[in-house]
C-alpha cells in the first residue's frame, strides 16, 4: 500500500486495537463505504499511516478531503462525516 485513495475513506487499523474495532463498527453501522487497511495483514502499511499522521497511534482515518483523524472519538468521526455530507 503506497497511499490511500483520496476519493474515499481509508482506515488504517488492527483487530487487536479497541479504538480500531470501535471506529470500524461505527463506520459499518453508519453504512459508510471505506477501505480498511489491516496493519496485521499488511505491516508495511504502518509506515504509510505514520507518514500521514506523524504518529504511531491507530486508527488513522483518512477522509476524501485529505484530512485525517488519529484515534478519533465517535463524535469526531460523525462530525467529519456530516461535514463532508457522507451521512
XYZ file of N, CA, C and O in Angstrom, residues 1 9-10 17 35 42 56 63 77 81-82:
44
model
N 0.861 -1.188 0.000
C 0.000 0.000 0.000
C 0.889 1.226 0.000
O 1.675 1.424 0.907
N -12.929 7.027 2.032
C -12.346 6.990 3.368
C -11.419 5.785 3.438
O -11.752 4.705 2.944
N -10.276 5.971 4.019
C -9.351 4.868 4.270
C -9.077 4.826 5.762
O -8.758 5.848 6.359
N -6.733 -3.699 18.350
C -6.855 -2.318 18.815
C -8.328 -1.996 19.092
O -9.147 -1.997 18.182
N -12.261 1.988 2.811
C -11.255 0.958 2.590
C -10.563 0.720 3.921
O -10.097 1.669 4.549
N -0.930 -6.414 6.590
C -0.024 -5.603 5.763
C 0.808 -4.690 6.669
O 0.571 -3.484 6.734
N 2.501 7.023 15.715
C 2.404 5.562 15.634
C 1.026 5.064 16.075
O 0.744 3.882 16.002
N -9.844 10.970 5.231
C -11.105 11.347 4.596
C -10.881 11.804 3.152
O -9.757 12.137 2.776
N -15.631 11.417 14.424
C -15.884 10.767 13.128
C -17.236 11.217 12.581
O -17.351 11.600 11.416
N -17.942 13.203 9.078
C -18.784 12.620 8.042
C -19.939 13.548 7.683
O -20.300 13.676 6.505
N -20.498 14.221 8.683
C -21.570 15.190 8.405
C -21.026 16.396 7.638
O -21.658 16.890 6.698
